[in-house]
Amino acid sequence: MVSVFVIDRQPGQGMSVNPVEAETLSKIAVLTDLEPVVSELMASHEAKRVLWFPAELLEPPPGEDPDHHLRALRERARGISDPARVALALNLLTEEGLPHFHRLLAVYLGTDSIWARWNNLWTAEEDRHGAILHDYTRDAGIFDPVVIEKMQFDYIKAGFEPEWDKDPYRVFVYTSLQERATQVSHANTGKFASQYEPMIGTVLQNVAKEEARHYTFYRSVFKAVLERDPNQGLIAAAKIMPAIDMPGVNMPHFRELADVVRRAGIYGPREYLKIVEELIKYWSIDTMEGLNDLGRAAQEKIMGIPARLERIAQVMELKTRPKSFAFDVIFNREFAME
Ligand SMILES: [Fe+2]
Ligand SMILES: [Fe+2]
């Protein structure tokens, strides 16, 4: 694969610059200008962070026999419903897609500036999410352990190439949406599954809080992009916001897993709609002025997205019929959903 661009590349020197390259270079100038902002956001992110480790959250309380702790966890976890297990599988696999995301951030934001420091910090934090879900679900016996690991293998092997057209701004729009989506999905899965087994509630609350802090970082970065380059910023947002390619589209059984999660009320088009509305407001897209023609067209397109998502959600709900599901990762038991 041709590498997308090198962050310190300069135009000229006998090389002609085509319009796409020129645009990308001006975006790189904006990214460079944002470095002090990122530095401050990183400092405030780290000041608020609670750095937990998976083993600390999963280990037995002081004085409790580890074997008893594990047996009791397995016993409680037997009650975790199949739709809750499906949500856990989807969340675990999404987290384990981290190599795809680390690479995308490195490719789009470069490897020799504060952006690389952020990418490494963010990756170290995210890596604990997959780890804790993997360890919890194995301790608790939620999945067929070999099947889930094979799914993870296939998902990583399949790669993830979103159509971002060499545009670094799309990274921030995507990551803002995606962090919020994972936060909602973890928090709702935690509420749903902890009815049966309370420890998963604590685990997912900790993960969701961290996603919320990542969301704060990325949406603040993109707000700063919009202040510096409103027209190009809106054009990038208009490309990404209508529908995010969930990284999981390349995951085995993704559509059916996502259908179960939607039916369970954990995450679906209505949750995505709320996230889009929240970001339109946070980025003040509705009130932006002084735009050029392309910027205004992008603004109008974005303002039409919530109504479109509402229609999609309605159609999906109208078409939904009771259905039975079975997945080998959760031992092929058949379960029915409305
Ligand atoms: Fe995560
Ligand atoms: Fe995150």
JSON list of N, CA, C and O in Angstrom, two decimals, residues 232-288:
[
{"chain": "A", "resi": 232, "resn": "GLN", "atom": "N", "xyz": [-13.33, 23.47, 5.00]},
{"chain": "A", "resi": 232, "resn": "GLN", "atom": "CA", "xyz": [-12.80, 22.10, 4.81]},
{"chain": "A", "resi": 232, "resn": "GLN", "atom": "C", "xyz": [-13.22, 21.19, 5.96]},
{"chain": "A", "resi": 232, "resn": "GLN", "atom": "O", "xyz": [-13.44, 20.00, 5.76]},
{"chain": "A", "resi": 233, "resn": "GLY", "atom": "N", "xyz": [-13.33, 21.76, 7.15]},
{"chain": "A", "resi": 233, "resn": "GLY", "atom": "CA", "xyz": [-13.77, 20.96, 8.30]},
{"chain": "A", "resi": 233, "resn": "GLY", "atom": "C", "xyz": [-15.18, 20.43, 8.08]},
{"chain": "A", "resi": 233, "resn": "GLY", "atom": "O", "xyz": [-15.46, 19.24, 8.29]},
{"chain": "A", "resi": 234, "resn": "LEU", "atom": "N", "xyz": [-16.07, 21.30, 7.61]},
{"chain": "A", "resi": 234, "resn": "LEU", "atom": "CA", "xyz": [-17.46, 20.87, 7.38]},
{"chain": "A", "resi": 234, "resn": "LEU", "atom": "C", "xyz": [-17.55, 19.86, 6.25]},
{"chain": "A", "resi": 234, "resn": "LEU", "atom": "O", "xyz": [-18.34, 18.92, 6.31]},
{"chain": "A", "resi": 235, "resn": "ILE", "atom": "N", "xyz": [-16.73, 20.06, 5.20]},
{"chain": "A", "resi": 235, "resn": "ILE", "atom": "CA", "xyz": [-16.76, 19.12, 4.08]},
{"chain": "A", "resi": 235, "resn": "ILE", "atom": "C", "xyz": [-16.35, 17.73, 4.57]},
{"chain": "A", "resi": 235, "resn": "ILE", "atom": "O", "xyz": [-16.98, 16.71, 4.23]},
{"chain": "A", "resi": 236, "resn": "ALA", "atom": "N", "xyz": [-15.34, 17.67, 5.44]},
{"chain": "A", "resi": 236, "resn": "ALA", "atom": "CA", "xyz": [-14.91, 16.37, 6.00]},
{"chain": "A", "resi": 236, "resn": "ALA", "atom": "C", "xyz": [-16.03, 15.77, 6.87]},
{"chain": "A", "resi": 236, "resn": "ALA", "atom": "O", "xyz": [-16.34, 14.58, 6.76]},
{"chain": "A", "resi": 237, "resn": "ALA", "atom": "N", "xyz": [-16.65, 16.61, 7.70]},
{"chain": "A", "resi": 237, "resn": "ALA", "atom": "CA", "xyz": [-17.70, 16.11, 8.60]},
{"chain": "A", "resi": 237, "resn": "ALA", "atom": "C", "xyz": [-18.89, 15.58, 7.80]},
{"chain": "A", "resi": 237, "resn": "ALA", "atom": "O", "xyz": [-19.50, 14.56, 8.16]},
{"chain": "A", "resi": 238, "resn": "ALA", "atom": "N", "xyz": [-19.21, 16.27, 6.67]},
{"chain": "A", "resi": 238, "resn": "ALA", "atom": "CA", "xyz": [-20.35, 15.84, 5.86]},
{"chain": "A", "resi": 238, "resn": "ALA", "atom": "C", "xyz": [-20.11, 14.49, 5.20]},
{"chain": "A", "resi": 238, "resn": "ALA", "atom": "O", "xyz": [-21.04, 13.78, 4.83]},
{"chain": "A", "resi": 239, "resn": "LYS", "atom": "N", "xyz": [-18.85, 14.14, 5.01]},
{"chain": "A", "resi": 239, "resn": "LYS", "atom": "CA", "xyz": [-18.53, 12.82, 4.42]},
{"chain": "A", "resi": 239, "resn": "LYS", "atom": "C", "xyz": [-18.69, 11.70, 5.46]},
{"chain": "A", "resi": 239, "resn": "LYS", "atom": "O", "xyz": [-19.06, 10.58, 5.12]},
{"chain": "A", "resi": 240, "resn": "ILE", "atom": "N", "xyz": [-18.36, 11.98, 6.71]},
{"chain": "A", "resi": 240, "resn": "ILE", "atom": "CA", "xyz": [-18.30, 10.92, 7.71]},
{"chain": "A", "resi": 240, "resn": "ILE", "atom": "C", "xyz": [-19.62, 10.76, 8.48]},
{"chain": "A", "resi": 240, "resn": "ILE", "atom": "O", "xyz": [-20.04, 9.64, 8.80]},
{"chain": "A", "resi": 241, "resn": "MET", "atom": "N", "xyz": [-20.28, 11.88, 8.78]},
{"chain": "A", "resi": 241, "resn": "MET", "atom": "CA", "xyz": [-21.40, 11.82, 9.73]},
{"chain": "A", "resi": 241, "resn": "MET", "atom": "C", "xyz": [-22.65, 11.05, 9.26]},
{"chain": "A", "resi": 241, "resn": "MET", "atom": "O", "xyz": [-23.37, 10.51, 10.11]},
{"chain": "A", "resi": 242, "resn": "PRO", "atom": "N", "xyz": [-22.96, 10.99, 7.94]},
{"chain": "A", "resi": 242, "resn": "PRO", "atom": "CA", "xyz": [-24.20, 10.30, 7.57]},
{"chain": "A", "resi": 242, "resn": "PRO", "atom": "C", "xyz": [-24.26, 8.87, 8.09]},
{"chain": "A", "resi": 242, "resn": "PRO", "atom": "O", "xyz": [-25.31, 8.39, 8.50]},
{"chain": "A", "resi": 243, "resn": "ALA", "atom": "N", "xyz": [-23.14, 8.16, 8.09]},
{"chain": "A", "resi": 243, "resn": "ALA", "atom": "CA", "xyz": [-23.13, 6.77, 8.60]},
{"chain": "A", "resi": 243, "resn": "ALA", "atom": "C", "xyz": [-21.69, 6.41, 8.83]},
{"chain": "A", "resi": 243, "resn": "ALA", "atom": "O", "xyz": [-20.87, 6.51, 7.92]},
{"chain": "A", "resi": 244, "resn": "ILE", "atom": "N", "xyz": [-21.34, 6.03, 10.07]},
{"chain": "A", "resi": 244, "resn": "ILE", "atom": "CA", "xyz": [-19.95, 5.60, 10.22]},
{"chain": "A", "resi": 244, "resn": "ILE", "atom": "C", "xyz": [-19.85, 4.12, 9.89]},
{"chain": "A", "resi": 244, "resn": "ILE", "atom": "O", "xyz": [-20.67, 3.32, 10.28]},
{"chain": "A", "resi": 245, "resn": "ASP", "atom": "N", "xyz": [-18.80, 3.85, 9.11]},
{"chain": "A", "resi": 245, "resn": "ASP", "atom": "CA", "xyz": [-18.45, 2.46, 8.84]},
{"chain": "A", "resi": 245, "resn": "ASP", "atom": "C", "xyz": [-17.97, 1.90, 10.14]},
{"chain": "A", "resi": 245, "resn": "ASP", "atom": "O", "xyz": [-16.88, 2.21, 10.60]},
{"chain": "A", "resi": 246, "resn": "MET", "atom": "N", "xyz": [-18.80, 1.06, 10.77]},
{"chain": "A", "resi": 246, "resn": "MET", "atom": "CA", "xyz": [-18.29, 0.45, 11.99]},
{"chain": "A", "resi": 246, "resn": "MET", "atom": "C", "xyz": [-17.11, -0.43, 11.59]},
{"chain": "A", "resi": 246, "resn": "MET", "atom": "O", "xyz": [-17.18, -1.10, 10.56]},
{"chain": "A", "resi": 247, "resn": "PRO", "atom": "N", "xyz": [-16.06, -0.41, 12.36]},
{"chain": "A", "resi": 247, "resn": "PRO", "atom": "CA", "xyz": [-14.90, -1.23, 11.99]},
{"chain": "A", "resi": 247, "resn": "PRO", "atom": "C", "xyz": [-15.29, -2.69, 11.88]},
{"chain": "A", "resi": 247, "resn": "PRO", "atom": "O", "xyz": [-14.70, -3.46, 11.15]},
{"chain": "A", "resi": 248, "resn": "GLY", "atom": "N", "xyz": [-16.35, -3.04, 12.62]},
{"chain": "A", "resi": 248, "resn": "GLY", "atom": "CA", "xyz": [-16.77, -4.43, 12.66]},
{"chain": "A", "resi": 248, "resn": "GLY", "atom": "C", "xyz": [-17.38, -4.97, 11.39]},
{"chain": "A", "resi": 248, "resn": "GLY", "atom": "O", "xyz": [-17.67, -6.17, 11.32]},
{"chain": "A", "resi": 249, "resn": "VAL", "atom": "N", "xyz": [-17.61, -4.13, 10.36]},
{"chain": "A", "resi": 249, "resn": "VAL", "atom": "CA", "xyz": [-18.24, -4.69, 9.16]},
{"chain": "A", "resi": 249, "resn": "VAL", "atom": "C", "xyz": [-17.45, -5.88, 8.62]},
{"chain": "A", "resi": 249, "resn": "VAL", "atom": "O", "xyz": [-18.02, -6.75, 7.96]},
{"chain": "A", "resi": 250, "resn": "ASN", "atom": "N", "xyz": [-16.17, -5.92, 8.92]},
{"chain": "A", "resi": 250, "resn": "ASN", "atom": "CA", "xyz": [-15.36, -7.05, 8.46]},
{"chain": "A", "resi": 250, "resn": "ASN", "atom": "C", "xyz": [-15.30, -8.19, 9.47]},
{"chain": "A", "resi": 250, "resn": "ASN", "atom": "O", "xyz": [-14.53, -9.12, 9.30]},
{"chain": "A", "resi": 251, "resn": "MET", "atom": "N", "xyz": [-16.12, -8.12, 10.48]},
{"chain": "A", "resi": 251, "resn": "MET", "atom": "CA", "xyz": [-16.09, -9.11, 11.55]},
{"chain": "A", "resi": 251, "resn": "MET", "atom": "C", "xyz": [-17.03, -10.26, 11.19]},
{"chain": "A", "resi": 251, "resn": "MET", "atom": "O", "xyz": [-18.09, -10.01, 10.61]},
{"chain": "A", "resi": 252, "resn": "PRO", "atom": "N", "xyz": [-16.67, -11.50, 11.51]},
{"chain": "A", "resi": 252, "resn": "PRO", "atom": "CA", "xyz": [-17.59, -12.60, 11.21]},
{"chain": "A", "resi": 252, "resn": "PRO", "atom": "C", "xyz": [-18.95, -12.38, 11.89]},
{"chain": "A", "resi": 252, "resn": "PRO", "atom": "O", "xyz": [-18.99, -11.98, 13.05]},
{"chain": "A", "resi": 253, "resn": "HIS", "atom": "N", "xyz": [-20.05, -12.61, 11.17]},
{"chain": "A", "resi": 253, "resn": "HIS", "atom": "CA", "xyz": [-21.43, -12.49, 11.67]},
{"chain": "A", "resi": 253, "resn": "HIS", "atom": "C", "xyz": [-21.79, -11.08, 12.16]},
{"chain": "A", "resi": 253, "resn": "HIS", "atom": "O", "xyz": [-22.69, -10.92, 12.99]},
{"chain": "A", "resi": 254, "resn": "PHE", "atom": "N", "xyz": [-21.08, -10.06, 11.66]},
{"chain": "A", "resi": 254, "resn": "PHE", "atom": "CA", "xyz": [-21.30, -8.71, 12.23]},
{"chain": "A", "resi": 254, "resn": "PHE", "atom": "C", "xyz": [-22.76, -8.27, 12.16]},
{"chain": "A", "resi": 254, "resn": "PHE", "atom": "O", "xyz": [-23.30, -7.76, 13.14]},
{"chain": "A", "resi": 255, "resn": "ARG", "atom": "N", "xyz": [-23.42, -8.45, 10.99]},
{"chain": "A", "resi": 255, "resn": "ARG", "atom": "CA", "xyz": [-24.77, -7.91, 10.84]},
{"chain": "A", "resi": 255, "resn": "ARG", "atom": "C", "xyz": [-25.74, -8.52, 11.86]},
{"chain": "A", "resi": 255, "resn": "ARG", "atom": "O", "xyz": [-26.54, -7.82, 12.46]},
{"chain": "A", "resi": 256, "resn": "GLU", "atom": "N", "xyz": [-25.64, -9.82, 12.03]},
{"chain": "A", "resi": 256, "resn": "GLU", "atom": "CA", "xyz": [-26.56, -10.49, 12.97]},
{"chain": "A", "resi": 256, "resn": "GLU", "atom": "C", "xyz": [-26.25, -10.11, 14.42]},
{"chain": "A", "resi": 256, "resn": "GLU", "atom": "O", "xyz": [-27.16, -9.91, 15.21]},
{"chain": "A", "resi": 257, "resn": "LEU", "atom": "N", "xyz": [-24.98, -10.01, 14.73]},
{"chain": "A", "resi": 257, "resn": "LEU", "atom": "CA", "xyz": [-24.60, -9.59, 16.10]},
{"chain": "A", "resi": 257, "resn": "LEU", "atom": "C", "xyz": [-25.15, -8.18, 16.37]},
{"chain": "A", "resi": 257, "resn": "LEU", "atom": "O", "xyz": [-25.75, -7.92, 17.42]},
{"chain": "A", "resi": 258, "resn": "ALA", "atom": "N", "xyz": [-24.99, -7.29, 15.38]},
{"chain": "A", "resi": 258, "resn": "ALA", "atom": "CA", "xyz": [-25.45, -5.92, 15.55]},
{"chain": "A", "resi": 258, "resn": "ALA", "atom": "C", "xyz": [-26.98, -5.87, 15.63]},
{"chain": "A", "resi": 258, "resn": "ALA", "atom": "O", "xyz": [-27.55, -5.03, 16.35]},
{"chain": "A", "resi": 259, "resn": "ASP", "atom": "N", "xyz": [-27.65, -6.76, 14.92]},
{"chain": "A", "resi": 259, "resn": "ASP", "atom": "CA", "xyz": [-29.11, -6.82, 14.96]},
{"chain": "A", "resi": 259, "resn": "ASP", "atom": "C", "xyz": [-29.58, -7.18, 16.38]},
{"chain": "A", "resi": 259, "resn": "ASP", "atom": "O", "xyz": [-30.52, -6.58, 16.92]},
{"chain": "A", "resi": 260, "resn": "VAL", "atom": "N", "xyz": [-28.90, -8.14, 17.01]},
{"chain": "A", "resi": 260, "resn": "VAL", "atom": "CA", "xyz": [-29.26, -8.54, 18.38]},
{"chain": "A", "resi": 260, "resn": "VAL", "atom": "C", "xyz": [-29.06, -7.36, 19.34]},
{"chain": "A", "resi": 260, "resn": "VAL", "atom": "O", "xyz": [-29.92, -7.07, 20.18]},
{"chain": "A", "resi": 261, "resn": "VAL", "atom": "N", "xyz": [-27.95, -6.68, 19.18]},
{"chain": "A", "resi": 261, "resn": "VAL", "atom": "CA", "xyz": [-27.62, -5.57, 20.07]},
{"chain": "A", "resi": 261, "resn": "VAL", "atom": "C", "xyz": [-28.64, -4.43, 19.92]},
{"chain": "A", "resi": 261, "resn": "VAL", "atom": "O", "xyz": [-29.05, -3.80, 20.89]},
{"chain": "A", "resi": 262, "resn": "ARG", "atom": "N", "xyz": [-29.08, -4.20, 18.68]},
{"chain": "A", "resi": 262, "resn": "ARG", "atom": "CA", "xyz": [-30.12, -3.18, 18.45]},
{"chain": "A", "resi": 262, "resn": "ARG", "atom": "C", "xyz": [-31.43, -3.61, 19.10]},
{"chain": "A", "resi": 262, "resn": "ARG", "atom": "O", "xyz": [-32.08, -2.84, 19.81]},
{"chain": "A", "resi": 263, "resn": "ARG", "atom": "N", "xyz": [-31.83, -4.87, 18.86]},
{"chain": "A", "resi": 263, "resn": "ARG", "atom": "CA", "xyz": [-33.09, -5.35, 19.43]},
{"chain": "A", "resi": 263, "resn": "ARG", "atom": "C", "xyz": [-33.08, -5.31, 20.96]},
{"chain": "A", "resi": 263, "resn": "ARG", "atom": "O", "xyz": [-34.12, -5.14, 21.58]},
{"chain": "A", "resi": 264, "resn": "ALA", "atom": "N", "xyz": [-31.89, -5.51, 21.54]},
{"chain": "A", "resi": 264, "resn": "ALA", "atom": "CA", "xyz": [-31.79, -5.48, 23.01]},
{"chain": "A", "resi": 264, "resn": "ALA", "atom": "C", "xyz": [-31.82, -4.05, 23.56]},
{"chain": "A", "resi": 264, "resn": "ALA", "atom": "O", "xyz": [-31.84, -3.84, 24.76]},
{"chain": "A", "resi": 265, "resn": "GLY", "atom": "N", "xyz": [-31.84, -3.05, 22.65]},
{"chain": "A", "resi": 265, "resn": "GLY", "atom": "CA", "xyz": [-31.89, -1.65, 23.08]},
{"chain": "A", "resi": 265, "resn": "GLY", "atom": "C", "xyz": [-30.54, -1.13, 23.57]},
{"chain": "A", "resi": 265, "resn": "GLY", "atom": "O", "xyz": [-30.46, -0.12, 24.28]},
{"chain": "A", "resi": 266, "resn": "ILE", "atom": "N", "xyz": [-29.46, -1.82, 23.19]},
{"chain": "A", "resi": 266, "resn": "ILE", "atom": "CA", "xyz": [-28.13, -1.41, 23.66]},
{"chain": "A", "resi": 266, "resn": "ILE", "atom": "C", "xyz": [-27.51, -0.37, 22.72]},
{"chain": "A", "resi": 266, "resn": "ILE", "atom": "O", "xyz": [-27.04, 0.67, 23.16]},
{"chain": "A", "resi": 267, "resn": "TYR", "atom": "N", "xyz": [-27.53, -0.66, 21.43]},
{"chain": "A", "resi": 267, "resn": "TYR", "atom": "CA", "xyz": [-26.98, 0.30, 20.47]},
{"chain": "A", "resi": 267, "resn": "TYR", "atom": "C", "xyz": [-27.58, 0.06, 19.09]},
{"chain": "A", "resi": 267, "resn": "TYR", "atom": "O", "xyz": [-27.59, -1.08, 18.60]},
{"chain": "A", "resi": 268, "resn": "GLY", "atom": "N", "xyz": [-28.07, 1.12, 18.49]},
{"chain": "A", "resi": 268, "resn": "GLY", "atom": "CA", "xyz": [-28.64, 1.02, 17.14]},
{"chain": "A", "resi": 268, "resn": "GLY", "atom": "C", "xyz": [-28.75, 2.40, 16.54]},
{"chain": "A", "resi": 268, "resn": "GLY", "atom": "O", "xyz": [-28.16, 3.36, 17.06]},
{"chain": "A", "resi": 269, "resn": "PRO", "atom": "N", "xyz": [-29.54, 2.53, 15.44]},
{"chain": "A", "resi": 269, "resn": "PRO", "atom": "CA", "xyz": [-29.62, 3.83, 14.75]},
{"chain": "A", "resi": 269, "resn": "PRO", "atom": "C", "xyz": [-30.10, 4.97, 15.65]},
{"chain": "A", "resi": 269, "resn": "PRO", "atom": "O", "xyz": [-29.67, 6.11, 15.48]},
{"chain": "A", "resi": 270, "resn": "ARG", "atom": "N", "xyz": [-30.95, 4.67, 16.62]},
{"chain": "A", "resi": 270, "resn": "ARG", "atom": "CA", "xyz": [-31.44, 5.77, 17.48]},
{"chain": "A", "resi": 270, "resn": "ARG", "atom": "C", "xyz": [-30.32, 6.32, 18.37]},
{"chain": "A", "resi": 270, "resn": "ARG", "atom": "O", "xyz": [-30.27, 7.52, 18.64]},
{"chain": "A", "resi": 271, "resn": "GLU", "atom": "N", "xyz": [-29.46, 5.43, 18.82]},
{"chain": "A", "resi": 271, "resn": "GLU", "atom": "CA", "xyz": [-28.33, 5.89, 19.64]},
{"chain": "A", "resi": 271, "resn": "GLU", "atom": "C", "xyz": [-27.37, 6.71, 18.76]},
{"chain": "A", "resi": 271, "resn": "GLU", "atom": "O", "xyz": [-26.87, 7.75, 19.19]},
{"chain": "A", "resi": 272, "resn": "TYR", "atom": "N", "xyz": [-27.17, 6.24, 17.53]},
{"chain": "A", "resi": 272, "resn": "TYR", "atom": "CA", "xyz": [-26.30, 6.98, 16.62]},
{"chain": "A", "resi": 272, "resn": "TYR", "atom": "C", "xyz": [-26.88, 8.38, 16.32]},
{"chain": "A", "resi": 272, "resn": "TYR", "atom": "O", "xyz": [-26.16, 9.38, 16.31]},
{"chain": "A", "resi": 273, "resn": "LEU", "atom": "N", "xyz": [-28.17, 8.42, 16.10]},
{"chain": "A", "resi": 273, "resn": "LEU", "atom": "CA", "xyz": [-28.86, 9.69, 15.85]},
{"chain": "A", "resi": 273, "resn": "LEU", "atom": "C", "xyz": [-28.60, 10.68, 16.99]},
{"chain": "A", "resi": 273, "resn": "LEU", "atom": "O", "xyz": [-28.28, 11.85, 16.77]},
{"chain": "A", "resi": 274, "resn": "LYS", "atom": "N", "xyz": [-28.71, 10.21, 18.23]},
{"chain": "A", "resi": 274, "resn": "LYS", "atom": "CA", "xyz": [-28.48, 11.10, 19.38]},
{"chain": "A", "resi": 274, "resn": "LYS", "atom": "C", "xyz": [-27.05, 11.64, 19.39]},
{"chain": "A", "resi": 274, "resn": "LYS", "atom": "O", "xyz": [-26.81, 12.80, 19.72]},
{"chain": "A", "resi": 275, "resn": "ILE", "atom": "N", "xyz": [-26.11, 10.78, 19.02]},
{"chain": "A", "resi": 275, "resn": "ILE", "atom": "CA", "xyz": [-24.70, 11.20, 19.01]},
{"chain": "A", "resi": 275, "resn": "ILE", "atom": "C", "xyz": [-24.49, 12.28, 17.95]},
{"chain": "A", "resi": 275, "resn": "ILE", "atom": "O", "xyz": [-23.82, 13.29, 18.19]},
{"chain": "A", "resi": 276, "resn": "VAL", "atom": "N", "xyz": [-25.09, 12.07, 16.76]},
{"chain": "A", "resi": 276, "resn": "VAL", "atom": "CA", "xyz": [-24.95, 13.06, 15.68]},
{"chain": "A", "resi": 276, "resn": "VAL", "atom": "C", "xyz": [-25.54, 14.41, 16.13]},
{"chain": "A", "resi": 276, "resn": "VAL", "atom": "O", "xyz": [-24.92, 15.47, 15.96]},
{"chain": "A", "resi": 277, "resn": "GLU", "atom": "N", "xyz": [-26.72, 14.36, 16.75]},
{"chain": "A", "resi": 277, "resn": "GLU", "atom": "CA", "xyz": [-27.36, 15.61, 17.19]},
{"chain": "A", "resi": 277, "resn": "GLU", "atom": "C", "xyz": [-26.48, 16.33, 18.23]},
{"chain": "A", "resi": 277, "resn": "GLU", "atom": "O", "xyz": [-26.33, 17.55, 18.20]},
{"chain": "A", "resi": 278, "resn": "GLU", "atom": "N", "xyz": [-25.93, 15.52, 19.12]},
{"chain": "A", "resi": 278, "resn": "GLU", "atom": "CA", "xyz": [-25.10, 16.10, 20.18]},
{"chain": "A", "resi": 278, "resn": "GLU", "atom": "C", "xyz": [-23.86, 16.79, 19.58]},
{"chain": "A", "resi": 278, "resn": "GLU", "atom": "O", "xyz": [-23.48, 17.88, 20.01]},
{"chain": "A", "resi": 279, "resn": "LEU", "atom": "N", "xyz": [-23.26, 16.16, 18.57]},
{"chain": "A", "resi": 279, "resn": "LEU", "atom": "CA", "xyz": [-22.05, 16.75, 17.98]},
{"chain": "A", "resi": 279, "resn": "LEU", "atom": "C", "xyz": [-22.37, 17.97, 17.11]},
{"chain": "A", "resi": 279, "resn": "LEU", "atom": "O", "xyz": [-21.61, 18.93, 17.10]},
{"chain": "A", "resi": 280, "resn": "ILE", "atom": "N", "xyz": [-23.51, 17.94, 16.43]},
{"chain": "A", "resi": 280, "resn": "ILE", "atom": "CA", "xyz": [-23.91, 19.14, 15.65]},
{"chain": "A", "resi": 280, "resn": "ILE", "atom": "C", "xyz": [-23.99, 20.33, 16.61]},
{"chain": "A", "resi": 280, "resn": "ILE", "atom": "O", "xyz": [-23.51, 21.42, 16.32]},
{"chain": "A", "resi": 281, "resn": "LYS", "atom": "N", "xyz": [-24.56, 20.08, 17.78]},
{"chain": "A", "resi": 281, "resn": "LYS", "atom": "CA", "xyz": [-24.71, 21.14, 18.77]},
{"chain": "A", "resi": 281, "resn": "LYS", "atom": "C", "xyz": [-23.34, 21.55, 19.34]},
{"chain": "A", "resi": 281, "resn": "LYS", "atom": "O", "xyz": [-23.02, 22.73, 19.42]},
{"chain": "A", "resi": 282, "resn": "TYR", "atom": "N", "xyz": [-22.56, 20.56, 19.73]},
{"chain": "A", "resi": 282, "resn": "TYR", "atom": "CA", "xyz": [-21.27, 20.87, 20.35]},
{"chain": "A", "resi": 282, "resn": "TYR", "atom": "C", "xyz": [-20.36, 21.65, 19.38]},
{"chain": "A", "resi": 282, "resn": "TYR", "atom": "O", "xyz": [-19.66, 22.57, 19.78]},
{"chain": "A", "resi": 283, "resn": "TRP", "atom": "N", "xyz": [-20.39, 21.26, 18.12]},
{"chain": "A", "resi": 283, "resn": "TRP", "atom": "CA", "xyz": [-19.55, 21.94, 17.13]},
{"chain": "A", "resi": 283, "resn": "TRP", "atom": "C", "xyz": [-20.24, 23.19, 16.58]},
{"chain": "A", "resi": 283, "resn": "TRP", "atom": "O", "xyz": [-19.68, 23.84, 15.67]},
{"chain": "A", "resi": 284, "resn": "SER", "atom": "N", "xyz": [-21.41, 23.52, 17.05]},
{"chain": "A", "resi": 284, "resn": "SER", "atom": "CA", "xyz": [-22.19, 24.69, 16.60]},
{"chain": "A", "resi": 284, "resn": "SER", "atom": "C", "xyz": [-22.33, 24.73, 15.08]},
{"chain": "A", "resi": 284, "resn": "SER", "atom": "O", "xyz": [-22.24, 25.80, 14.47]},
{"chain": "A", "resi": 285, "resn": "ILE", "atom": "N", "xyz": [-22.54, 23.57, 14.50]},
{"chain": "A", "resi": 285, "resn": "ILE", "atom": "CA", "xyz": [-22.61, 23.52, 13.03]},
{"chain": "A", "resi": 285, "resn": "ILE", "atom": "C", "xyz": [-23.81, 24.30, 12.51]},
{"chain": "A", "resi": 285, "resn": "ILE", "atom": "O", "xyz": [-23.73, 24.97, 11.47]},
{"chain": "A", "resi": 286, "resn": "ASP", "atom": "N", "xyz": [-24.91, 24.30, 13.24]},
{"chain": "A", "resi": 286, "resn": "ASP", "atom": "CA", "xyz": [-26.12, 24.99, 12.78]},
{"chain": "A", "resi": 286, "resn": "ASP", "atom": "C", "xyz": [-25.93, 26.51, 12.69]},
{"chain": "A", "resi": 286, "resn": "ASP", "atom": "O", "xyz": [-26.59, 27.17, 11.90]},
{"chain": "A", "resi": 287, "resn": "THR", "atom": "N", "xyz": [-25.03, 27.06, 13.49]},
{"chain": "A", "resi": 287, "resn": "THR", "atom": "CA", "xyz": [-24.92, 28.53, 13.52]},
{"chain": "A", "resi": 287, "resn": "THR", "atom": "C", "xyz": [-23.65, 29.06, 12.85]},
{"chain": "A", "resi": 287, "resn": "THR", "atom": "O", "xyz": [-23.36, 30.25, 12.94]},
{"chain": "A", "resi": 288, "resn": "MET", "atom": "N", "xyz": [-22.90, 28.18, 12.19]},
{"chain": "A", "resi": 288, "resn": "MET", "atom": "CA", "xyz": [-21.66, 28.66, 11.57]},
{"chain": "A", "resi": 288, "resn": "MET", "atom": "C", "xyz": [-21.97, 29.60, 10.40]},
{"chain": "A", "resi": 288, "resn": "MET", "atom": "O", "xyz": [-22.84, 29.33, 9.59]}
]
